[in-house]
PDB file of N, CA and C and ligand atoms in Angstrom:
ATOM      1  N   MET S 231     -62.483  14.879  34.736  1.00  0.00           N
ATOM      2  CA  MET S 231     -62.113  16.067  33.998  1.00  0.00           C
ATOM      3  C   MET S 231     -60.903  15.773  33.236  1.00  0.00           C
ATOM      4  N   SER S 232     -60.753  15.964  32.015  1.00  0.00           N
ATOM      5  CA  SER S 232     -59.568  15.803  31.281  1.00  0.00           C
ATOM      6  C   SER S 232     -58.754  17.120  31.138  1.00  0.00           C
ATOM      7  N   THR S 233     -57.492  17.005  31.258  1.00  0.00           N
ATOM      8  CA  THR S 233     -56.714  18.147  31.255  1.00  0.00           C
ATOM      9  C   THR S 233     -55.416  17.981  30.378  1.00  0.00           C
ATOM     10  N   LEU S 234     -54.950  19.060  29.850  1.00  0.00           N
ATOM     11  CA  LEU S 234     -53.673  19.045  29.279  1.00  0.00           C
ATOM     12  C   LEU S 234     -52.708  19.983  29.932  1.00  0.00           C
ATOM     13  N   ASN S 235     -51.490  19.497  30.121  1.00  0.00           N
ATOM     14  CA  ASN S 235     -50.441  20.360  30.605  1.00  0.00           C
ATOM     15  C   ASN S 235     -49.495  20.848  29.561  1.00  0.00           C
ATOM     16  N   PHE S 236     -49.029  21.942  29.707  1.00  0.00           N
ATOM     17  CA  PHE S 236     -47.926  22.467  28.811  1.00  0.00           C
ATOM     18  C   PHE S 236     -46.894  23.076  29.677  1.00  0.00           C
ATOM     19  N   THR S 237     -45.666  22.958  29.091  1.00  0.00           N
ATOM     20  CA  THR S 237     -44.531  23.550  29.891  1.00  0.00           C
ATOM     21  C   THR S 237     -43.815  24.690  28.973  1.00  0.00           C
ATOM     22  N   ARG S 238     -43.501  25.757  29.655  1.00  0.00           N
ATOM     23  CA  ARG S 238     -42.738  26.739  28.966  1.00  0.00           C
ATOM     24  C   ARG S 238     -41.545  26.980  29.913  1.00  0.00           C
ATOM     25  N   LEU S 239     -40.419  27.246  29.281  1.00  0.00           N
ATOM     26  CA  LEU S 239     -39.155  27.450  29.951  1.00  0.00           C
ATOM     27  C   LEU S 239     -38.657  28.870  30.100  1.00  0.00           C
ATOM     28  N   VAL S 240     -38.336  29.337  31.226  1.00  0.00           N
ATOM     29  CA  VAL S 240     -37.643  30.628  31.390  1.00  0.00           C
ATOM     30  C   VAL S 240     -36.300  30.352  32.086  1.00  0.00           C
ATOM     31  N   LEU S 241     -35.259  30.904  31.503  1.00  0.00           N
ATOM     32  CA  LEU S 241     -33.964  30.652  32.177  1.00  0.00           C
ATOM     33  C   LEU S 241     -33.910  31.598  33.309  1.00  0.00           C
ATOM     34  N   VAL S 242     -33.194  31.263  34.382  1.00  0.00           N
ATOM     35  CA  VAL S 242     -32.919  32.035  35.593  1.00  0.00           C
ATOM     36  C   VAL S 242     -31.423  32.105  35.836  1.00  0.00           C
ATOM     37  N   CYS S 243     -30.753  33.245  35.804  1.00  0.00           N
ATOM     38  CA  CYS S 243     -29.412  33.376  36.054  1.00  0.00           C
ATOM     39  C   CYS S 243     -29.022  32.822  37.433  1.00  0.00           C
ATOM     40  N   ASP S 244     -28.066  32.067  37.465  1.00  0.00           N
ATOM     41  CA  ASP S 244     -27.559  31.419  38.768  1.00  0.00           C
ATOM     42  C   ASP S 244     -26.873  32.457  39.657  1.00  0.00           C
ATOM     43  N   GLY S 245     -26.660  33.594  39.051  1.00  0.00           N
ATOM     44  CA  GLY S 245     -25.983  34.578  39.851  1.00  0.00           C
ATOM     45  C   GLY S 245     -27.034  35.611  40.482  1.00  0.00           C
ATOM     46  N   CYS S 246     -27.711  36.325  39.659  1.00  0.00           N
ATOM     47  CA  CYS S 246     -28.574  37.374  40.087  1.00  0.00           C
ATOM     48  C   CYS S 246     -30.075  37.122  40.011  1.00  0.00           C
ATOM     49  N   LYS S 247     -30.387  35.954  39.437  1.00  0.00           N
ATOM     50  CA  LYS S 247     -31.742  35.540  39.324  1.00  0.00           C
ATOM     51  C   LYS S 247     -32.529  36.246  38.261  1.00  0.00           C
ATOM     52  N   LYS S 248     -31.799  37.056  37.425  1.00  0.00           N
ATOM     53  CA  LYS S 248     -32.482  37.614  36.276  1.00  0.00           C
ATOM     54  C   LYS S 248     -33.067  36.527  35.351  1.00  0.00           C
ATOM     55  N   ARG S 249     -34.165  36.836  34.852  1.00  0.00           N
ATOM     56  CA  ARG S 249     -34.885  35.856  33.916  1.00  0.00           C
ATOM     57  C   ARG S 249     -34.702  36.092  32.484  1.00  0.00           C
ATOM     58  N   HIS S 250     -34.605  35.102  31.666  1.00  0.00           N
ATOM     59  CA  HIS S 250     -34.495  35.311  30.308  1.00  0.00           C
ATOM     60  C   HIS S 250     -35.726  34.464  29.646  1.00  0.00           C
ATOM     61  N   GLY S 251     -36.539  35.128  28.808  1.00  0.00           N
ATOM     62  CA  GLY S 251     -37.545  34.271  28.129  1.00  0.00           C
ATOM     63  C   GLY S 251     -38.986  34.859  28.504  1.00  0.00           C
ATOM     64  N   ASP S 252     -38.967  35.853  29.506  1.00  0.00           N
ATOM     65  CA  ASP S 252     -40.309  36.438  29.881  1.00  0.00           C
ATOM     66  C   ASP S 252     -40.806  37.138  28.663  1.00  0.00           C
ATOM     67  N   PRO S 253     -42.124  37.390  28.469  1.00  0.00           N
ATOM     68  CA  PRO S 253     -43.116  36.763  29.320  1.00  0.00           C
ATOM     69  C   PRO S 253     -43.590  35.312  28.844  1.00  0.00           C
ATOM     70  N   HIS S 254     -43.332  34.893  27.722  1.00  0.00           N
ATOM     71  CA  HIS S 254     -43.861  33.694  27.196  1.00  0.00           C
ATOM     72  C   HIS S 254     -43.037  32.393  27.300  1.00  0.00           C
ATOM     73  N   GLY S 255     -41.695  32.616  27.594  1.00  0.00           N
ATOM     74  CA  GLY S 255     -41.005  31.457  27.803  1.00  0.00           C
ATOM     75  C   GLY S 255     -40.584  30.746  26.464  1.00  0.00           C
ATOM     76  N   HIS S 256     -39.851  29.717  26.671  1.00  0.00           N
ATOM     77  CA  HIS S 256     -39.367  28.966  25.558  1.00  0.00           C
ATOM     78  C   HIS S 256     -39.948  27.494  25.517  1.00  0.00           C
ATOM     79  N   ASN S 257     -39.882  26.874  24.269  1.00  0.00           N
ATOM     80  CA  ASN S 257     -40.470  25.515  24.224  1.00  0.00           C
ATOM     81  C   ASN S 257     -39.539  24.480  24.776  1.00  0.00           C
ATOM     82  N   SER S 258     -38.403  24.674  24.786  1.00  0.00           N
ATOM     83  CA  SER S 258     -37.478  23.619  25.312  1.00  0.00           C
ATOM     84  C   SER S 258     -36.150  24.272  25.923  1.00  0.00           C
ATOM     85  N   ALA S 259     -35.457  23.449  26.728  1.00  0.00           N
ATOM     86  CA  ALA S 259     -34.200  23.915  27.232  1.00  0.00           C
ATOM     87  C   ALA S 259     -33.289  24.417  26.193  1.00  0.00           C
ATOM     88  N   HIS S 260     -33.264  23.586  25.156  1.00  0.00           N
ATOM     89  CA  HIS S 260     -32.246  23.917  24.059  1.00  0.00           C
ATOM     90  C   HIS S 260     -32.786  25.318  23.341  1.00  0.00           C
ATOM     91  N   GLU S 261     -33.983  25.416  23.161  1.00  0.00           N
ATOM     92  CA  GLU S 261     -34.466  26.669  22.661  1.00  0.00           C
ATOM     93  C   GLU S 261     -34.096  27.869  23.435  1.00  0.00           C
ATOM     94  N   ALA S 262     -34.395  27.682  24.826  1.00  0.00           N
ATOM     95  CA  ALA S 262     -34.085  28.712  25.717  1.00  0.00           C
ATOM     96  C   ALA S 262     -32.618  29.129  25.776  1.00  0.00           C
ATOM     97  N   ARG S 263     -31.732  28.110  25.794  1.00  0.00           N
ATOM     98  CA  ARG S 263     -30.301  28.462  25.776  1.00  0.00           C
ATOM     99  C   ARG S 263     -29.762  28.964  24.556  1.00  0.00           C
ATOM    100  N   VAL S 264     -30.332  28.672  23.387  1.00  0.00           N
ATOM    101  CA  VAL S 264     -29.919  29.278  22.138  1.00  0.00           C
ATOM    102  C   VAL S 264     -30.315  30.768  22.155  1.00  0.00           C
ATOM    103  N   ALA S 265     -31.564  31.004  22.576  1.00  0.00           N
ATOM    104  CA  ALA S 265     -32.017  32.356  22.618  1.00  0.00           C
ATOM    105  C   ALA S 265     -31.255  33.219  23.618  1.00  0.00           C
ATOM    106  N   ALA S 266     -30.920  32.727  24.764  1.00  0.00           N
ATOM    107  CA  ALA S 266     -30.223  33.306  25.812  1.00  0.00           C
ATOM    108  C   ALA S 266     -28.699  33.598  25.379  1.00  0.00           C
ATOM    109  N   TYR S 267     -28.140  32.632  24.640  1.00  0.00           N
ATOM    110  CA  TYR S 267     -26.761  32.739  24.136  1.00  0.00           C
ATOM    111  C   TYR S 267     -26.684  33.864  23.213  1.00  0.00           C
ATOM    112  N   ILE S 268     -27.695  34.043  22.341  1.00  0.00           N
ATOM    113  CA  ILE S 268     -27.692  35.209  21.386  1.00  0.00           C
ATOM    114  C   ILE S 268     -27.622  36.480  22.182  1.00  0.00           C
ATOM    115  N   ASP S 269     -28.258  36.578  23.307  1.00  0.00           N
ATOM    116  CA  ASP S 269     -28.285  37.694  24.142  1.00  0.00           C
ATOM    117  C   ASP S 269     -27.087  37.861  25.122  1.00  0.00           C
ATOM    118  N   GLY S 270     -26.168  37.009  24.938  1.00  0.00           N
ATOM    119  CA  GLY S 270     -24.828  37.158  25.816  1.00  0.00           C
ATOM    120  C   GLY S 270     -24.715  36.185  26.926  1.00  0.00           C
ATOM    121  N   TRP S 271     -25.781  35.456  27.258  1.00  0.00           N
ATOM    122  CA  TRP S 271     -25.705  34.412  28.341  1.00  0.00           C
ATOM    123  C   TRP S 271     -24.739  33.371  27.955  1.00  0.00           C
ATOM    124  N   ARG S 272     -24.095  32.815  28.964  1.00  0.00           N
ATOM    125  CA  ARG S 272     -23.104  31.654  28.837  1.00  0.00           C
ATOM    126  C   ARG S 272     -23.496  30.676  29.844  1.00  0.00           C
ATOM    127  N   PHE S 273     -22.943  29.519  29.623  1.00  0.00           N
ATOM    128  CA  PHE S 273     -23.360  28.312  30.523  1.00  0.00           C
ATOM    129  C   PHE S 273     -22.165  27.564  30.930  1.00  0.00           C
ATOM    130  N   PRO S 274     -21.311  28.159  31.763  1.00  0.00           N
ATOM    131  CA  PRO S 274     -20.104  27.565  32.256  1.00  0.00           C
ATOM    132  C   PRO S 274     -20.411  26.244  33.007  1.00  0.00           C
ATOM    133  N   SER S 275     -19.367  25.340  32.969  1.00  0.00           N
ATOM    134  CA  SER S 275     -19.527  24.075  33.760  1.00  0.00           C
ATOM    135  C   SER S 275     -19.402  24.345  35.190  1.00  0.00           C
ATOM    136  N   THR S 276     -20.016  23.430  36.003  1.00  0.00           N
ATOM    137  CA  THR S 276     -19.664  23.459  37.432  1.00  0.00           C
ATOM    138  C   THR S 276     -18.345  22.795  37.553  1.00  0.00           C
ATOM    139  N   ILE S 277     -17.800  22.821  38.810  1.00  0.00           N
ATOM    140  CA  ILE S 277     -16.542  22.120  39.006  1.00  0.00           C
ATOM    141  C   ILE S 277     -16.708  21.045  39.989  1.00  0.00           C
ATOM    142  N   LYS S 278     -15.902  20.038  39.937  1.00  0.00           N
ATOM    143  CA  LYS S 278     -15.942  18.870  40.902  1.00  0.00           C
ATOM    144  C   LYS S 278     -15.128  19.186  42.108  1.00  0.00           C
ATOM    145  N   SER S 279     -15.177  18.405  43.130  1.00  0.00           N
ATOM    146  CA  SER S 279     -14.444  18.705  44.300  1.00  0.00           C
ATOM    147  C   SER S 279     -12.941  18.692  43.998  1.00  0.00           C
ATOM    148  N   ASN S 280     -12.530  18.015  42.957  1.00  0.00           N
ATOM    149  CA  ASN S 280     -11.055  17.973  42.707  1.00  0.00           C
ATOM    150  C   ASN S 280     -10.591  19.047  41.756  1.00  0.00           C
ATOM    151  N   GLY S 281     -11.560  19.947  41.410  1.00  0.00           N
ATOM    152  CA  GLY S 281     -11.293  21.109  40.708  1.00  0.00           C
ATOM    153  C   GLY S 281     -11.354  20.976  39.161  1.00  0.00           C
ATOM    154  N   GLN S 282     -11.796  19.735  38.704  1.00  0.00           N
ATOM    155  CA  GLN S 282     -11.972  19.481  37.370  1.00  0.00           C
ATOM    156  C   GLN S 282     -13.398  19.914  36.964  1.00  0.00           C
ATOM    157  N   PRO S 283     -13.613  20.195  35.646  1.00  0.00           N
ATOM    158  CA  PRO S 283     -14.964  20.608  35.258  1.00  0.00           C
ATOM    159  C   PRO S 283     -15.868  19.444  35.425  1.00  0.00           C
ATOM    160  N   GLY S 284     -17.150  19.802  35.941  1.00  0.00           N
ATOM    161  CA  GLY S 284     -18.122  18.744  35.995  1.00  0.00           C
ATOM    162  C   GLY S 284     -18.959  18.677  34.752  1.00  0.00           C
ATOM    163  N   SER S 285     -19.915  17.824  34.811  1.00  0.00           N
ATOM    164  CA  SER S 285     -20.755  17.621  33.615  1.00  0.00           C
ATOM    165  C   SER S 285     -22.007  18.490  33.609  1.00  0.00           C
ATOM    166  N   ALA S 286     -22.335  19.121  34.772  1.00  0.00           N
ATOM    167  CA  ALA S 286     -23.502  20.040  34.783  1.00  0.00           C
ATOM    168  C   ALA S 286     -23.042  21.449  34.506  1.00  0.00           C
ATOM    169  N   SER S 287     -23.939  22.329  34.304  1.00  0.00           N
ATOM    170  CA  SER S 287     -23.686  23.657  33.915  1.00  0.00           C
ATOM    171  C   SER S 287     -24.498  24.712  34.598  1.00  0.00           C
ATOM    172  N   CYS S 288     -24.003  25.892  34.672  1.00  0.00           N
ATOM    173  CA  CYS S 288     -24.786  26.921  35.217  1.00  0.00           C
ATOM    174  C   CYS S 288     -25.282  27.857  34.217  1.00  0.00           C
ATOM    175  N   ASP S 289     -26.285  28.647  34.494  1.00  0.00           N
ATOM    176  CA  ASP S 289     -26.902  29.666  33.573  1.00  0.00           C
ATOM    177  C   ASP S 289     -26.383  31.053  34.042  1.00  0.00           C
ATOM    178  N   VAL S 290     -25.690  31.725  33.294  1.00  0.00           N
ATOM    179  CA  VAL S 290     -25.067  33.072  33.715  1.00  0.00           C
ATOM    180  C   VAL S 290     -25.443  34.177  32.743  1.00  0.00           C
ATOM    181  N   CYS S 291     -26.012  35.210  33.202  1.00  0.00           N
ATOM    182  CA  CYS S 291     -26.385  36.373  32.333  1.00  0.00           C
ATOM    183  C   CYS S 291     -25.174  37.186  32.208  1.00  0.00           C
ATOM    184  N   PRO S 292     -25.200  38.100  31.150  1.00  0.00           N
ATOM    185  CA  PRO S 292     -24.057  38.959  30.858  1.00  0.00           C
ATOM    186  C   PRO S 292     -23.571  39.787  31.877  1.00  0.00           C
ATOM    187  N   ASP S 293     -24.461  40.159  32.878  1.00  0.00           N
ATOM    188  CA  ASP S 293     -24.075  41.085  33.982  1.00  0.00           C
ATOM    189  C   ASP S 293     -23.205  40.338  34.910  1.00  0.00           C
ATOM    190  N   CYS S 294     -23.428  39.022  35.175  1.00  0.00           N
ATOM    191  CA  CYS S 294     -22.748  38.231  36.143  1.00  0.00           C
ATOM    192  C   CYS S 294     -21.447  37.611  35.416  1.00  0.00           C
ATOM    193  N   LEU S 295     -21.388  37.578  34.221  1.00  0.00           N
ATOM    194  CA  LEU S 295     -20.287  36.828  33.510  1.00  0.00           C
ATOM    195  C   LEU S 295     -18.893  37.299  33.985  1.00  0.00           C
ATOM    196  N   PRO S 296     -18.667  38.612  34.013  1.00  0.00           N
ATOM    197  CA  PRO S 296     -17.339  39.187  34.284  1.00  0.00           C
ATOM    198  C   PRO S 296     -16.828  38.662  35.629  1.00  0.00           C
ATOM    199  N   THR S 297     -17.695  38.402  36.561  1.00  0.00           N
ATOM    200  CA  THR S 297     -17.214  38.030  37.944  1.00  0.00           C
ATOM    201  C   THR S 297     -17.691  36.700  38.315  1.00  0.00           C
ATOM    202  N   TRP S 298     -18.071  35.908  37.351  1.00  0.00           N
ATOM    203  CA  TRP S 298     -18.545  34.535  37.662  1.00  0.00           C
ATOM    204  C   TRP S 298     -17.437  33.644  38.191  1.00  0.00           C
ATOM    205  N   GLU S 299     -17.611  32.969  39.321  1.00  0.00           N
ATOM    206  CA  GLU S 299     -16.716  31.923  39.757  1.00  0.00           C
ATOM    207  C   GLU S 299     -17.437  30.566  39.538  1.00  0.00           C
ATOM    208  N   PRO S 300     -16.575  29.693  39.064  1.00  0.00           N
ATOM    209  CA  PRO S 300     -17.199  28.228  38.893  1.00  0.00           C
ATOM    210  C   PRO S 300     -17.790  27.748  40.218  1.00  0.00           C
ATOM    211  N   GLN S 301     -18.894  27.113  40.099  1.00  0.00           N
ATOM    212  CA  GLN S 301     -19.523  26.631  41.362  1.00  0.00           C
ATOM    213  C   GLN S 301     -19.452  25.126  41.330  1.00  0.00           C
ATOM    214  N   HIS S 302     -19.532  24.675  42.631  1.00  0.00           N
ATOM    215  CA  HIS S 302     -19.649  23.232  42.818  1.00  0.00           C
ATOM    216  C   HIS S 302     -21.083  22.826  42.570  1.00  0.00           C
ATOM    217  N   TYR S 303     -21.238  21.601  42.051  1.00  0.00           N
ATOM    218  CA  TYR S 303     -22.507  21.074  41.668  1.00  0.00           C
ATOM    219  C   TYR S 303     -23.483  21.251  42.759  1.00  0.00           C
ATOM    220  N   LEU S 304     -23.268  20.796  44.022  1.00  0.00           N
ATOM    221  CA  LEU S 304     -24.160  20.939  45.091  1.00  0.00           C
ATOM    222  C   LEU S 304     -24.459  22.262  45.548  1.00  0.00           C
ATOM    223  N   ALA S 305     -23.623  23.265  45.236  1.00  0.00           N
ATOM    224  CA  ALA S 305     -23.768  24.619  45.576  1.00  0.00           C
ATOM    225  C   ALA S 305     -24.869  25.430  44.789  1.00  0.00           C
ATOM    226  N   ARG S 306     -25.136  24.726  43.664  1.00  0.00           N
ATOM    227  CA  ARG S 306     -25.993  25.428  42.820  1.00  0.00           C
ATOM    228  C   ARG S 306     -27.396  25.572  43.331  1.00  0.00           C
ATOM    229  N   PRO S 307     -28.157  26.681  43.129  1.00  0.00           N
ATOM    230  CA  PRO S 307     -29.513  26.828  43.603  1.00  0.00           C
ATOM    231  C   PRO S 307     -30.425  25.896  42.864  1.00  0.00           C
ATOM    232  N   GLY S 308     -31.611  25.709  43.416  1.00  0.00           N
ATOM    233  CA  GLY S 308     -32.639  24.847  42.803  1.00  0.00           C
ATOM    234  C   GLY S 308     -32.684  25.054  41.325  1.00  0.00           C
ATOM    235  N   ARG S 309     -32.803  23.879  40.671  1.00  0.00           N
ATOM    236  CA  ARG S 309     -32.722  24.003  39.202  1.00  0.00           C
ATOM    237  C   ARG S 309     -34.095  24.179  38.460  1.00  0.00           C
ATOM    238  N   ALA S 310     -35.163  23.919  39.117  1.00  0.00           N
ATOM    239  CA  ALA S 310     -36.450  23.998  38.415  1.00  0.00           C
ATOM    240  C   ALA S 310     -37.567  24.287  39.374  1.00  0.00           C
ATOM    241  N   ALA S 311     -38.500  25.068  38.863  1.00  0.00           N
ATOM    242  CA  ALA S 311     -39.640  25.426  39.730  1.00  0.00           C
ATOM    243  C   ALA S 311     -40.883  25.368  38.781  1.00  0.00           C
ATOM    244  N   ARG S 312     -42.049  24.889  39.488  1.00  0.00           N
ATOM    245  CA  ARG S 312     -43.196  24.904  38.615  1.00  0.00           C
ATOM    246  C   ARG S 312     -44.040  25.992  39.122  1.00  0.00           C
ATOM    247  N   LEU S 313     -44.550  26.881  38.175  1.00  0.00           N
ATOM    248  CA  LEU S 313     -45.291  28.021  38.398  1.00  0.00           C
ATOM    249  C   LEU S 313     -46.714  27.853  38.040  1.00  0.00           C
ATOM    250  N   SER S 314     -47.652  28.327  38.783  1.00  0.00           N
ATOM    251  CA  SER S 314     -48.987  28.436  38.255  1.00  0.00           C
ATOM    252  C   SER S 314     -49.108  29.558  37.255  1.00  0.00           C
ATOM    253  N   VAL S 315     -50.254  29.666  36.544  1.00  0.00           N
ATOM    254  CA  VAL S 315     -50.306  30.843  35.622  1.00  0.00           C
ATOM    255  C   VAL S 315     -50.324  32.153  36.376  1.00  0.00           C
ATOM    256  N   ASP S 316     -50.868  32.120  37.685  1.00  0.00           N
ATOM    257  CA  ASP S 316     -50.878  33.336  38.370  1.00  0.00           C
ATOM    258  C   ASP S 316     -49.545  33.894  38.797  1.00  0.00           C
ATOM    259  N   SER S 317     -48.667  32.919  39.012  1.00  0.00           N
ATOM    260  CA  SER S 317     -47.260  33.249  39.373  1.00  0.00           C
ATOM    261  C   SER S 317     -46.286  33.371  38.260  1.00  0.00           C
ATOM    262  N   ALA S 318     -46.816  33.064  37.085  1.00  0.00           N
ATOM    263  CA  ALA S 318     -45.943  33.128  35.941  1.00  0.00           C
ATOM    264  C   ALA S 318     -45.562  34.585  35.657  1.00  0.00           C
ATOM    265  N   PRO S 319     -44.519  34.849  34.951  1.00  0.00           N
ATOM    266  CA  PRO S 319     -43.963  36.188  34.718  1.00  0.00           C
ATOM    267  C   PRO S 319     -45.082  36.993  33.865  1.00  0.00           C
ATOM    268  N   ARG S 320     -45.209  38.284  34.203  1.00  0.00           N
ATOM    269  CA  ARG S 320     -46.079  39.124  33.429  1.00  0.00           C
ATOM    270  C   ARG S 320     -45.163  40.198  32.646  1.00  0.00           C
ATOM    271  N   PRO S 321     -45.576  40.656  31.530  1.00  0.00           N
ATOM    272  CA  PRO S 321     -44.775  41.560  30.775  1.00  0.00           C
ATOM    273  C   PRO S 321     -44.387  42.784  31.522  1.00  0.00           C
ATOM    274  N   GLU S 322     -45.317  43.278  32.280  1.00  0.00           N
ATOM    275  CA  GLU S 322     -45.145  44.633  33.056  1.00  0.00           C
ATOM    276  C   GLU S 322     -44.208  44.437  34.162  1.00  0.00           C
ATOM    277  N   GLU S 323     -43.839  43.288  34.583  1.00  0.00           N
ATOM    278  CA  GLU S 323     -43.024  43.029  35.771  1.00  0.00           C
ATOM    279  C   GLU S 323     -41.519  43.270  35.467  1.00  0.00           C
ATOM    280  N   GLY S 324     -41.112  43.579  34.170  1.00  0.00           N
ATOM    281  CA  GLY S 324     -39.662  43.748  33.897  1.00  0.00           C
ATOM    282  C   GLY S 324     -39.026  42.469  33.989  1.00  0.00           C
ATOM    283  N   GLN S 325     -37.783  42.401  34.530  1.00  0.00           N
ATOM    284  CA  GLN S 325     -37.129  41.213  34.707  1.00  0.00           C
ATOM    285  C   GLN S 325     -37.630  40.427  35.903  1.00  0.00           C
TER     286      GLN S 325
HETATM  287 ZN1   ZN J  66     -26.945  37.387  36.460  1.00  0.00          ZN
END
């Protein structure tokens, strides 16, 4: 059997787990972040153990932004998950 896989991206807030991009997702991480930025999301850097900004970033929705505390790299939640079509977001599920 020959198969084709395709990937769609949905951003998940590192604070409240709200999703951006439902129900269809985005083509790329860049596209997802541009779209989320327009909606008020920001992508603050993580911090290193010495308190300096790290090279990784978090995804933070507008609701979490006012109270967002910089996170250490290892404290971040899992960065990616693979969903089946059945577990993919549905329009009627809201966020
Ligand atoms: Zn949030």
